[in-house]
Amino acid sequence: MVLLAMTGRTEGWIAEPYGSDVSRIIQFAEIDWEQWISILLFNQAKRQQRTSSPLYSLFRALYHLMAVSTGYRMLSQWVSVNPGGDTLDKLVIEGGRPLSGSIRIHGAKNAALPIMAASLLADGEITLHNVPHLLDIEVMLYILERLGCTCRHEQGTVTINTSLVRSHDVPEDLMKQMRSSIFLMGPLLARFGRVSVYQPGGCAIGERKIDLHLRGLEALGAQIEEQDQQIICHGANLTGADIHLDFPSVGATENIMMAAVLAEGTTTIFNAAREPEIQDLQHFLNAMGARIMGAGTDTITINGVEKLQPCTYEIIPDRIVAGTVMIAAAATRGNVTLTHCNPAHLTSLIHVLKRTGVQITVCNDIMTVSCMTRPKSVDRIVTSPYPSFPTDLQSQIMVLLSLADGFSVMKETVFEGRFKHVDELNVMGADISVDLNAAFIRGVPRLYGATVEATDLRAGAALVIAGLAAQGKTIVEQVHHIDRGYDQIEKLFQSLGASVERQSTVSKQLDFAN
Ligand code: UD1
């Protein structure tokens, strides 16, 4: 670490030696000596945590004190170093064991991220419960701290103090790392009348434009200037407007809601996205004093208010994590109970799983999924905005269809680049061909273990399911993609009886796509 400090690098990713062969990737920007001390304290805390030492709490408390006073936050992943230093963690899976047992579903990343950004709308301390421990969440906290907030994340509870926000400019390096930093536009513009961000650019799953976000903000009266990759928005006096979205974009709906909440007058968003995460954002904003109606339908009405107050709020369960576990239970012919989930958010998946012959019972926030026989194929599944089949479960359900008896067709209509897992599944013995946005899946009796690579978050989750169901050993590489959306996926499946081990190796650049 000292050597790295001496190199004078001020930005980028580094792998910090830890023990004999383990390393931690941290991102550092403008690190000064106080921040290096906080790195050391963090490192010590982690070391003590591994040996369950009582010193853990001491080092952690000191780290927090130091990190808060210097505005520094660790973006850390525990990974192991290989001598080449150019690959990331791997999961080693011994497949073929039916999953069995009970699992608690963690809070939703896609609800937590916009809600954390929306915290900027109030002046004071916001407390959020059921926030998952994921890399994306840490990145958002890091960005909030760079803007001047003081943040803490402990045991699923996040506190964000927004009283000392001193910057409205989201730095390019952070914007490029996580697309979700686009959520900061609406709240910063609404509260401070100015924001600058950078084009998030395309990513592994598609082009992912932000034109609908920008047009929505312009309709509220913001002036938008684009200089190279930077987007600067001014708008001290936003005014309510009728906004028609060409496509029910989740992010654009959320950004417009957050910008309109402090605008003068009424904003109506037509053709709004209807995802449960949008309802969660409405509930959170209303808990802060906003006056929003209609989230969950395609028309959302926002009556502007003068000011919002800090509040305490609990994030909804993650429907995509729940769906992933349900599909894994079915693909391994297991029997799994999910607790703390919301079955009402999963009706399209439940419908498809029942068509394959999977048994599902629902009781309040508990669901049991079991599958004793070979699943049946489904002639056609089309991904589209909620409440239709979610694009974020497309790759996972394809694993089940690969093992089904018969021929299935999967059409992807939301993202154009979302079939990257197909080649990897074929390496494992699946029989899938792709033509434009349709995948044609001929079910095979079994998959076989292989070394495969996660190309994005959900594709990675699909490969883990494939490995759990396959005969033999599967190695899933590039696990950092999966860590963005699943809190220690290996522990999750271990608790259901699977044989999954993380082999830590190292790292380079992380890509935060969705
Ligand atoms: C969110 C989710 C992501 C999910 C997706 C669709 C988060 C953090 N991510 O992403 O997990 O897969 O919804 O359910 O909540 N589009 C435009 N112009 C825009 C905005 C979007 O053309 O201004 C297009 C995109 O390129 C894409 C489609 O609309 O093809 C859907 O995107 P959108 O609903 O905005 O997804 P995200 O909010 O990025």
Coordinates of C-alpha atoms and ligand atoms in Angstrom, one line a residue:
M1 CA 0.0 0.0 0.0
V2 CA 2.8 2.3 0.9
L3 CA 4.4 1.6 -2.5
L4 CA 1.1 2.4 -4.2
A5 CA 0.9 5.7 -2.3
M6 CA 4.4 6.5 -3.4
T7 CA 3.5 5.9 -7.0
G8 CA 1.4 9.1 -6.7
R9 CA -1.6 7.5 -8.4
T10 CA -4.7 9.5 -7.5
E11 CA -7.4 7.6 -9.4
G12 CA -8.2 4.1 -10.4
W13 CA -8.6 0.7 -9.0
I14 CA -5.9 -0.9 -6.9
A15 CA -5.6 -4.3 -5.4
E16 CA -4.4 -4.1 -1.8
P17 CA -2.4 -7.1 -0.5
Y18 CA -4.1 -8.9 2.3
G19 CA -2.6 -11.8 4.1
S20 CA -0.6 -14.1 1.9
D21 CA -2.7 -14.2 -1.2
V22 CA -5.8 -12.2 -0.7
S23 CA -6.4 -8.8 -2.0
R24 CA -9.0 -6.1 -1.8
I25 CA -9.9 -3.9 -4.7
I26 CA -10.4 -0.4 -3.7
Q27 CA -11.2 2.5 -5.7
F28 CA -9.4 5.6 -4.7
A29 CA -9.6 9.2 -5.8
E30 CA -7.6 12.0 -4.4
I31 CA -6.5 9.9 -1.4
D32 CA -4.6 11.8 1.3
W33 CA -2.8 10.5 4.3
E34 CA -6.0 10.6 6.5
Q35 CA -7.7 8.4 4.0
W36 CA -4.8 6.0 3.9
I37 CA -5.2 5.7 7.7
S38 CA -8.8 4.9 7.3
I39 CA -7.8 2.2 4.7
L40 CA -5.5 0.7 7.3
L41 CA -8.2 0.7 9.9
F42 CA -10.6 -0.9 7.6
N43 CA -8.1 -3.5 6.7
Q44 CA -7.4 -4.3 10.3
A45 CA -11.2 -4.5 11.0
K46 CA -11.6 -7.0 8.1
R47 CA -8.7 -9.1 9.4
Q48 CA -10.1 -9.2 12.9
Q49 CA -13.6 -10.0 11.5
R50 CA -12.2 -13.1 9.9
T51 CA -10.8 -14.4 13.2
S52 CA -14.0 -13.2 15.1
S53 CA -11.8 -11.1 17.3
P54 CA -13.3 -8.6 19.7
L55 CA -10.9 -6.0 18.3
Y56 CA -13.1 -6.0 15.1
S57 CA -15.6 -3.6 16.7
L58 CA -12.8 -1.3 17.8
F59 CA -11.1 -1.1 14.4
R60 CA -14.4 -0.8 12.7
A61 CA -15.5 2.1 14.9
L62 CA -12.2 3.9 14.4
Y63 CA -12.5 3.3 10.7
H64 CA -16.0 4.8 10.7
L65 CA -14.8 7.8 12.7
M66 CA -11.9 8.4 10.3
A67 CA -13.9 7.7 7.1
V68 CA -16.7 10.1 8.2
S69 CA -14.3 12.8 9.1
T70 CA -12.4 12.5 5.8
G71 CA -15.4 11.8 3.6
Y72 CA -13.8 8.6 2.5
R73 CA -15.6 5.3 1.9
M74 CA -14.2 1.9 0.9
L75 CA -15.4 0.4 -2.2
S76 CA -14.3 -3.0 -1.4
Q77 CA -14.5 -6.4 -2.6
W78 CA -12.6 -9.2 -1.0
V79 CA -10.8 -11.0 -3.8
S80 CA -7.8 -13.1 -4.1
V81 CA -4.7 -12.3 -6.1
N82 CA -3.3 -14.5 -8.8
P83 CA 0.2 -13.7 -9.9
G84 CA -1.0 -12.2 -13.2
G85 CA -3.5 -10.1 -11.3
D86 CA -5.9 -10.0 -14.2
T87 CA -8.9 -12.0 -13.2
L88 CA -11.6 -11.7 -10.6
D89 CA -13.2 -14.1 -8.1
K90 CA -14.5 -17.4 -9.3
L91 CA -17.3 -19.6 -8.0
V92 CA -16.6 -23.3 -8.0
I93 CA -19.8 -25.3 -8.1
E94 CA -20.3 -29.0 -7.7
G95 CA -23.6 -29.4 -9.3
G96 CA -26.4 -31.9 -9.1
R97 CA -27.6 -31.4 -5.6
P98 CA -31.3 -30.4 -5.2
L99 CA -31.6 -27.2 -3.2
S100 CA -33.5 -27.5 0.0
G101 CA -34.3 -25.3 3.0
S102 CA -35.4 -21.8 3.7
I103 CA -34.0 -18.4 2.7
R104 CA -34.7 -14.8 3.7
I105 CA -34.8 -12.5 0.7
H106 CA -32.8 -9.3 1.0
G107 CA -33.9 -5.7 0.1
A108 CA -34.2 -4.6 -3.5
K109 CA -31.1 -3.0 -5.1
N110 CA -33.2 -1.4 -7.8
A111 CA -35.5 0.2 -5.1
A112 CA -32.7 1.2 -2.8
L113 CA -30.6 3.0 -5.4
P114 CA -33.1 5.6 -6.5
I115 CA -34.3 6.0 -2.9
M116 CA -30.8 6.7 -1.7
A117 CA -30.5 9.3 -4.4
A118 CA -33.9 10.8 -3.5
S119 CA -32.6 11.3 0.1
L120 CA -30.8 14.3 -1.3
L121 CA -34.2 16.0 -1.6
A122 CA -34.5 16.6 2.1
D123 CA -32.1 18.4 4.5
G124 CA -31.2 16.2 7.5
E125 CA -30.7 12.5 8.3
I126 CA -32.6 9.8 6.4
T127 CA -32.7 6.2 7.7
L128 CA -33.3 3.3 5.4
H129 CA -33.8 -0.3 6.5
N130 CA -33.5 -3.5 4.6
V131 CA -30.7 -2.1 2.3
P132 CA -28.7 -5.0 0.9
H133 CA -24.9 -5.2 1.2
L134 CA -23.9 -5.0 -2.4
L135 CA -21.2 -3.3 -4.4
D136 CA -23.6 -1.0 -6.2
I137 CA -25.0 0.2 -2.9
E138 CA -21.5 1.0 -1.6
V139 CA -20.8 2.9 -4.8
M140 CA -23.9 5.0 -4.4
L141 CA -22.9 5.7 -0.8
Y142 CA -19.5 6.7 -2.0
I143 CA -20.9 9.1 -4.5
L144 CA -23.2 10.6 -1.9
E145 CA -20.2 11.1 0.3
R146 CA -18.3 12.7 -2.5
L147 CA -21.2 15.2 -2.8
G148 CA -20.9 16.0 0.9
C149 CA -23.3 13.6 2.6
T150 CA -22.3 11.6 5.6
C151 CA -23.3 8.0 5.2
R152 CA -23.2 4.8 7.2
H153 CA -24.3 1.2 6.3
E154 CA -24.5 -1.3 9.0
Q155 CA -26.5 -4.5 9.2
G156 CA -28.9 -3.6 6.5
T157 CA -29.5 0.0 7.8
V158 CA -28.3 3.0 5.9
T159 CA -28.2 6.5 7.3
I160 CA -27.6 9.4 4.9
N161 CA -27.1 12.9 6.3
T162 CA -27.6 15.4 3.6
S163 CA -27.2 18.6 5.5
L164 CA -23.7 19.4 4.2
V165 CA -24.0 18.7 0.5
R166 CA -21.4 20.9 -1.1
S167 CA -21.3 19.7 -4.7
H168 CA -23.8 19.2 -7.4
D169 CA -21.4 17.7 -9.9
V170 CA -21.1 14.0 -10.2
P171 CA -17.5 13.2 -11.2
E172 CA -17.0 11.4 -14.5
D173 CA -15.1 8.5 -13.1
L174 CA -18.0 7.6 -10.8
M175 CA -20.6 8.2 -13.4
K176 CA -18.9 5.8 -15.7
Q177 CA -18.7 3.2 -13.1
M178 CA -22.3 3.0 -12.2
R179 CA -25.1 3.8 -14.5
S180 CA -27.5 4.3 -11.6
S181 CA -25.7 7.5 -10.7
I182 CA -28.0 9.0 -13.4
F183 CA -30.6 9.0 -10.5
L184 CA -28.8 11.9 -8.9
M185 CA -29.9 14.3 -11.7
G186 CA -33.5 14.7 -10.6
P187 CA -32.9 15.2 -6.9
L188 CA -29.9 17.5 -7.2
L189 CA -31.7 19.6 -9.8
A190 CA -34.8 19.8 -7.7
R191 CA -33.1 20.8 -4.5
F192 CA -30.2 22.9 -5.7
G193 CA -31.3 24.1 -9.2
R194 CA -28.2 22.7 -10.8
V195 CA -26.5 19.4 -11.6
S196 CA -23.9 18.1 -13.8
V197 CA -23.3 14.5 -14.8
Y198 CA -21.6 12.6 -17.6
Q199 CA -23.1 10.3 -20.2
P200 CA -23.2 6.9 -18.6
G201 CA -22.6 5.3 -22.0
G202 CA -23.6 1.9 -23.2
C203 CA -23.0 -1.3 -21.4
A204 CA -22.9 -5.1 -21.7
I205 CA -26.6 -5.5 -22.1
G206 CA -27.3 -2.7 -24.6
E207 CA -27.1 0.9 -25.7
R208 CA -29.1 2.4 -22.7
K209 CA -29.8 5.9 -23.8
I210 CA -30.9 8.7 -21.4
D211 CA -32.9 10.8 -23.8
L212 CA -36.1 10.2 -22.0
H213 CA -34.6 11.4 -18.7
L214 CA -33.3 14.6 -20.3
R215 CA -36.6 15.3 -22.2
G216 CA -38.5 14.9 -19.0
L217 CA -36.3 17.3 -17.1
E218 CA -36.5 19.8 -20.0
A219 CA -40.3 19.6 -19.9
L220 CA -40.1 20.7 -16.3
G221 CA -38.2 23.8 -17.4
A222 CA -34.6 22.7 -17.0
Q223 CA -32.0 24.0 -19.4
I224 CA -29.7 21.3 -20.6
E225 CA -26.3 21.9 -22.1
E226 CA -24.1 19.1 -23.4
Q227 CA -20.4 19.6 -23.6
D228 CA -18.6 16.6 -24.9
Q229 CA -19.6 13.9 -22.5
Q230 CA -20.7 16.3 -19.7
I231 CA -24.4 17.2 -19.2
I232 CA -25.1 20.4 -17.3
C233 CA -28.7 21.1 -16.1
H234 CA -29.9 24.4 -14.7
G235 CA -33.4 24.9 -13.4
A236 CA -33.9 27.0 -10.3
N237 CA -37.7 27.3 -10.9
L238 CA -39.0 24.0 -12.2
T239 CA -42.6 24.0 -13.1
G240 CA -45.1 21.0 -13.3
A241 CA -45.9 19.7 -16.8
D242 CA -47.6 16.9 -18.7
I243 CA -44.9 14.4 -19.8
H244 CA -45.5 11.6 -22.2
L245 CA -42.8 8.9 -22.2
D246 CA -42.2 7.2 -25.6
F247 CA -41.3 4.0 -23.6
P248 CA -42.1 3.3 -19.9
S249 CA -38.5 3.6 -18.8
V250 CA -38.0 2.8 -15.2
G251 CA -35.1 5.2 -14.7
A252 CA -36.7 8.1 -16.6
T253 CA -40.0 7.7 -14.6
E254 CA -38.0 7.8 -11.3
N255 CA -35.8 10.7 -12.3
I256 CA -38.8 12.8 -13.4
M257 CA -40.7 11.9 -10.2
M258 CA -37.7 13.1 -8.1
A259 CA -37.3 16.3 -10.1
A260 CA -41.0 17.1 -10.1
V261 CA -41.6 16.7 -6.4
L262 CA -40.4 20.2 -5.5
A263 CA -41.6 21.8 -8.8
E264 CA -44.3 24.4 -8.7
G265 CA -47.7 22.9 -9.7
T266 CA -48.7 19.5 -11.0
T267 CA -46.7 17.1 -13.1
T268 CA -48.4 14.1 -14.8
I269 CA -46.3 11.4 -16.3
F270 CA -48.1 9.4 -19.0
N271 CA -46.9 5.9 -20.1
A272 CA -45.0 5.7 -16.8
A273 CA -43.2 2.5 -15.9
R274 CA -45.2 0.5 -13.4
E275 CA -42.5 -1.5 -11.6
P276 CA -42.8 -2.1 -7.8
E277 CA -39.6 -0.1 -7.3
I278 CA -41.5 2.9 -8.6
Q279 CA -44.2 2.4 -6.1
D280 CA -41.5 2.1 -3.4
L281 CA -40.0 5.4 -4.5
Q282 CA -43.5 7.0 -4.3
H283 CA -44.0 5.7 -0.8
F284 CA -40.6 6.9 0.3
L285 CA -41.1 10.4 -1.2
N286 CA -44.6 10.6 0.3
A287 CA -43.1 9.6 3.7
M288 CA -40.9 12.7 3.3
G289 CA -43.9 14.9 2.6
A290 CA -44.3 14.7 -1.2
R291 CA -47.8 14.4 -2.8
I292 CA -47.5 11.7 -5.4
M293 CA -50.3 9.4 -6.7
G294 CA -50.6 6.7 -9.3
A295 CA -47.2 4.8 -9.0
G296 CA -48.0 1.2 -10.1
T297 CA -50.2 2.5 -12.9
D298 CA -49.2 4.1 -16.2
T299 CA -50.2 7.6 -15.0
I300 CA -48.4 9.2 -12.1
T301 CA -49.4 12.6 -10.7
I302 CA -47.0 14.7 -8.7
N303 CA -48.3 17.8 -6.9
G304 CA -45.2 19.9 -6.1
V305 CA -44.5 20.8 -2.5
E306 CA -42.1 23.4 -1.1
K307 CA -40.0 21.2 1.1
L308 CA -39.4 17.6 2.1
Q309 CA -38.5 16.3 5.6
P310 CA -36.1 13.4 6.4
C311 CA -37.8 10.1 7.3
T312 CA -37.2 6.5 8.1
Y313 CA -38.2 4.0 5.5
E314 CA -37.9 0.2 4.8
I315 CA -37.0 -1.0 1.3
I316 CA -39.1 -3.7 -0.4
P317 CA -37.7 -7.2 -0.9
D318 CA -35.7 -7.9 -4.1
R319 CA -38.1 -9.6 -6.5
I320 CA -35.2 -10.5 -8.9
V321 CA -33.2 -12.2 -6.2
A322 CA -36.4 -14.0 -5.1
G323 CA -37.0 -15.0 -8.7
T324 CA -33.5 -16.2 -9.1
V325 CA -33.8 -18.5 -6.0
M326 CA -37.2 -19.8 -7.3
I327 CA -35.7 -20.7 -10.6
A328 CA -32.7 -22.3 -9.0
A329 CA -34.9 -24.4 -6.8
A330 CA -36.8 -25.6 -9.9
A331 CA -33.7 -26.2 -12.0
T332 CA -32.2 -28.4 -9.3
R333 CA -35.5 -30.2 -8.7
G334 CA -35.4 -28.9 -5.1
N335 CA -37.7 -27.7 -2.5
V336 CA -37.1 -24.2 -1.2
T337 CA -39.0 -21.8 1.1
L338 CA -38.5 -18.1 0.5
T339 CA -39.3 -15.7 3.4
H340 CA -39.6 -11.9 3.5
C341 CA -40.5 -11.8 -0.2
N342 CA -43.5 -10.2 -2.0
P343 CA -45.2 -12.8 -4.2
A344 CA -47.4 -10.1 -5.7
H345 CA -44.3 -8.7 -7.4
L346 CA -43.6 -12.1 -9.0
T347 CA -46.9 -13.0 -10.7
S348 CA -45.5 -13.3 -14.2
L349 CA -42.7 -15.6 -13.1
I350 CA -45.1 -17.7 -10.9
H351 CA -47.3 -18.0 -14.0
V352 CA -44.4 -19.2 -16.2
L353 CA -43.0 -21.6 -13.5
K354 CA -46.5 -23.1 -13.0
R355 CA -46.6 -23.7 -16.8
T356 CA -43.4 -25.7 -16.6
G357 CA -45.0 -27.9 -13.9
V358 CA -43.2 -26.3 -10.9
Q359 CA -45.3 -26.3 -7.7
I360 CA -45.6 -23.1 -5.8
T361 CA -47.5 -22.3 -2.7
V362 CA -47.9 -18.8 -1.3
C363 CA -48.8 -17.6 2.2
N364 CA -48.4 -13.9 2.8
D365 CA -44.7 -13.1 2.4
I366 CA -43.6 -16.8 2.3
M367 CA -43.4 -18.9 -0.8
T368 CA -42.5 -22.5 -1.3
V369 CA -41.2 -23.7 -4.6
S370 CA -40.7 -27.4 -5.4
C371 CA -40.0 -29.4 -8.6
M372 CA -39.8 -33.2 -8.5
T373 CA -40.0 -34.0 -12.2
R374 CA -38.4 -32.7 -15.4
P375 CA -40.0 -29.3 -16.2
K376 CA -42.1 -28.8 -19.3
S377 CA -41.2 -26.3 -22.1
V378 CA -43.0 -23.0 -22.5
D379 CA -43.8 -22.2 -26.1
R380 CA -43.2 -18.4 -25.9
I381 CA -42.0 -16.0 -23.2
V382 CA -41.7 -12.3 -24.1
T383 CA -39.8 -9.9 -21.8
S384 CA -41.4 -6.4 -21.4
P385 CA -42.0 -3.8 -18.8
Y386 CA -43.8 -4.7 -15.6
P387 CA -46.1 -6.5 -15.0
S388 CA -44.9 -8.6 -18.0
F389 CA -42.0 -11.0 -17.7
P390 CA -39.0 -9.1 -16.4
T391 CA -35.9 -8.8 -18.6
D392 CA -33.9 -9.2 -15.4
L393 CA -35.1 -12.9 -15.1
Q394 CA -34.7 -13.7 -18.7
S395 CA -31.3 -15.4 -18.5
Q396 CA -32.2 -17.3 -15.4
I397 CA -35.4 -18.8 -16.7
M398 CA -33.5 -19.8 -19.9
V399 CA -31.5 -22.2 -17.8
L400 CA -34.7 -23.9 -16.7
L401 CA -36.0 -24.0 -20.2
S402 CA -32.7 -25.5 -21.4
L403 CA -33.5 -28.5 -19.1
A404 CA -37.2 -28.7 -20.0
D405 CA -38.9 -31.4 -22.0
G406 CA -39.6 -29.7 -25.3
F407 CA -39.0 -26.6 -27.3
S408 CA -39.3 -23.0 -26.0
V409 CA -38.9 -19.5 -27.5
M410 CA -37.7 -16.5 -25.5
K411 CA -38.1 -13.0 -27.0
E412 CA -36.2 -10.1 -25.4
T413 CA -37.8 -6.8 -26.1
V414 CA -36.2 -4.5 -23.5
F415 CA -32.4 -4.7 -24.0
E416 CA -30.8 -5.5 -27.3
G417 CA -27.7 -7.2 -26.0
R418 CA -29.0 -9.6 -23.4
F419 CA -28.3 -13.0 -24.8
K420 CA -24.6 -13.1 -23.9
H421 CA -25.2 -16.1 -21.6
V422 CA -26.4 -18.3 -24.5
D423 CA -22.9 -19.2 -25.7
E424 CA -21.8 -20.1 -22.1
L425 CA -25.0 -22.3 -21.6
N426 CA -24.2 -24.0 -24.9
V427 CA -20.7 -24.8 -23.6
M428 CA -22.5 -26.5 -20.7
G429 CA -24.5 -28.7 -23.1
A430 CA -27.6 -26.5 -23.7
D431 CA -29.1 -26.4 -27.2
I432 CA -30.0 -22.7 -27.8
S433 CA -29.8 -20.7 -31.0
V434 CA -30.4 -16.9 -31.3
D435 CA -31.9 -14.9 -34.1
L436 CA -32.0 -11.2 -33.5
N437 CA -34.0 -10.8 -30.3
A438 CA -35.3 -14.3 -30.1
A439 CA -33.7 -17.4 -28.5
F440 CA -34.8 -20.8 -29.5
I441 CA -34.3 -23.4 -26.8
R442 CA -34.4 -27.1 -27.3
G443 CA -34.5 -28.8 -23.9
V444 CA -31.7 -31.3 -23.1
P445 CA -31.9 -33.9 -20.3
R446 CA -28.9 -32.5 -18.5
L447 CA -26.2 -29.8 -18.5
Y448 CA -22.6 -30.6 -17.8
G449 CA -20.1 -28.6 -15.7
A450 CA -17.7 -26.3 -17.5
T451 CA -15.7 -23.1 -17.1
V452 CA -17.9 -20.2 -18.1
E453 CA -17.7 -16.4 -17.7
A454 CA -20.3 -14.0 -16.3
T455 CA -20.7 -11.2 -18.7
D456 CA -23.2 -9.1 -16.7
L457 CA -25.1 -9.3 -13.4
R458 CA -28.1 -11.4 -14.4
A459 CA -26.3 -13.5 -17.0
G460 CA -23.9 -14.4 -14.2
A461 CA -26.8 -15.5 -11.9
A462 CA -28.0 -17.7 -14.7
L463 CA -24.7 -19.4 -15.0
V464 CA -24.7 -20.1 -11.2
I465 CA -28.1 -21.7 -11.6
A466 CA -26.8 -23.8 -14.5
G467 CA -23.8 -24.9 -12.5
L468 CA -26.0 -25.9 -9.5
A469 CA -28.2 -28.0 -11.9
A470 CA -25.4 -29.4 -14.0
Q471 CA -23.6 -32.7 -13.6
G472 CA -20.0 -32.2 -12.5
K473 CA -17.9 -29.1 -11.7
T474 CA -18.7 -25.6 -13.0
I475 CA -16.4 -22.6 -12.6
V476 CA -18.1 -19.3 -13.0
E477 CA -15.6 -16.5 -13.7
Q478 CA -15.9 -12.7 -13.4
V479 CA -18.1 -13.0 -10.3
H480 CA -17.8 -9.3 -9.5
H481 CA -20.7 -8.8 -11.9
I482 CA -22.9 -11.0 -9.7
D483 CA -21.7 -9.3 -6.5
R484 CA -23.4 -6.1 -7.7
G485 CA -26.8 -7.6 -7.2
Y486 CA -26.6 -10.6 -4.9
D487 CA -25.3 -10.4 -1.4
Q488 CA -22.7 -13.2 -1.3
I489 CA -24.4 -15.6 -3.7
E490 CA -22.3 -18.5 -2.6
K491 CA -23.5 -18.2 1.0
L492 CA -27.1 -17.9 -0.2
F493 CA -26.9 -21.2 -2.1
Q494 CA -24.7 -22.9 0.5
S495 CA -27.5 -22.3 3.0
L496 CA -29.7 -24.3 0.7
G497 CA -27.4 -27.2 0.6
A498 CA -25.4 -26.4 -2.5
S499 CA -21.7 -27.0 -2.9
V500 CA -20.5 -23.5 -4.0
E501 CA -17.1 -22.1 -3.0
R502 CA -15.6 -18.7 -3.9
Q503 CA -12.1 -18.8 -5.0
S504 CA -10.6 -15.4 -4.6
T505 CA -8.4 -14.1 -7.3
V506 CA -8.0 -10.6 -8.5
S507 CA -9.2 -7.7 -10.4
K508 CA -9.1 -4.8 -12.7
Q509 CA -11.9 -2.6 -13.7
L510 CA -15.4 -3.1 -12.4
D511 CA -18.5 -2.4 -14.6
F512 CA -21.7 -1.4 -13.0
A513 CA -24.3 -2.0 -15.7
N514 CA -27.8 -2.2 -14.4
Ligands
UD1_1 C1 -33.9 -0.6 -14.7 C2 -33.3 -1.6 -13.8 C3 -32.8 -2.8 -14.6 C4 -33.9 -3.3 -15.5 C5 -34.5 -2.3 -16.3 C6 -35.7 -2.8 -17.1 C7 -32.4 -0.2 -12.0 C8 -31.2 0.4 -11.3 N1 -32.2 -0.9 -13.1 O1 -32.9 -0.1 -15.6 O2 -32.3 -3.7 -13.7 O3 -33.3 -4.3 -16.3 O4 -35.0 -1.2 -15.5 O5 -36.6 -3.4 -16.2 O6 -33.5 0.1 -11.6 N2 -34.3 3.8 -22.8 C9 -34.2 4.8 -23.7 N3 -34.0 6.1 -23.3 C10 -34.0 6.4 -22.0 C11 -34.1 5.4 -21.0 C12 -34.3 4.1 -21.5 O7 -34.2 4.5 -24.9 O8 -33.9 7.6 -21.7 C13 -34.4 2.4 -23.2 C14 -33.2 1.6 -22.8 O9 -32.1 1.7 -23.7 C15 -33.8 0.2 -22.7 C16 -35.2 0.4 -22.2 O10 -35.5 1.8 -22.5 O11 -33.8 -0.4 -23.9 C17 -35.5 0.1 -20.8 O12 -34.7 1.0 -20.0 P1 -35.1 1.5 -18.5 O13 -36.5 1.0 -18.2 O14 -34.8 2.9 -18.4 O15 -34.1 0.7 -17.6 P2 -33.2 1.2 -16.5 O16 -33.9 2.2 -15.7 O17 -31.9 1.6 -17.1

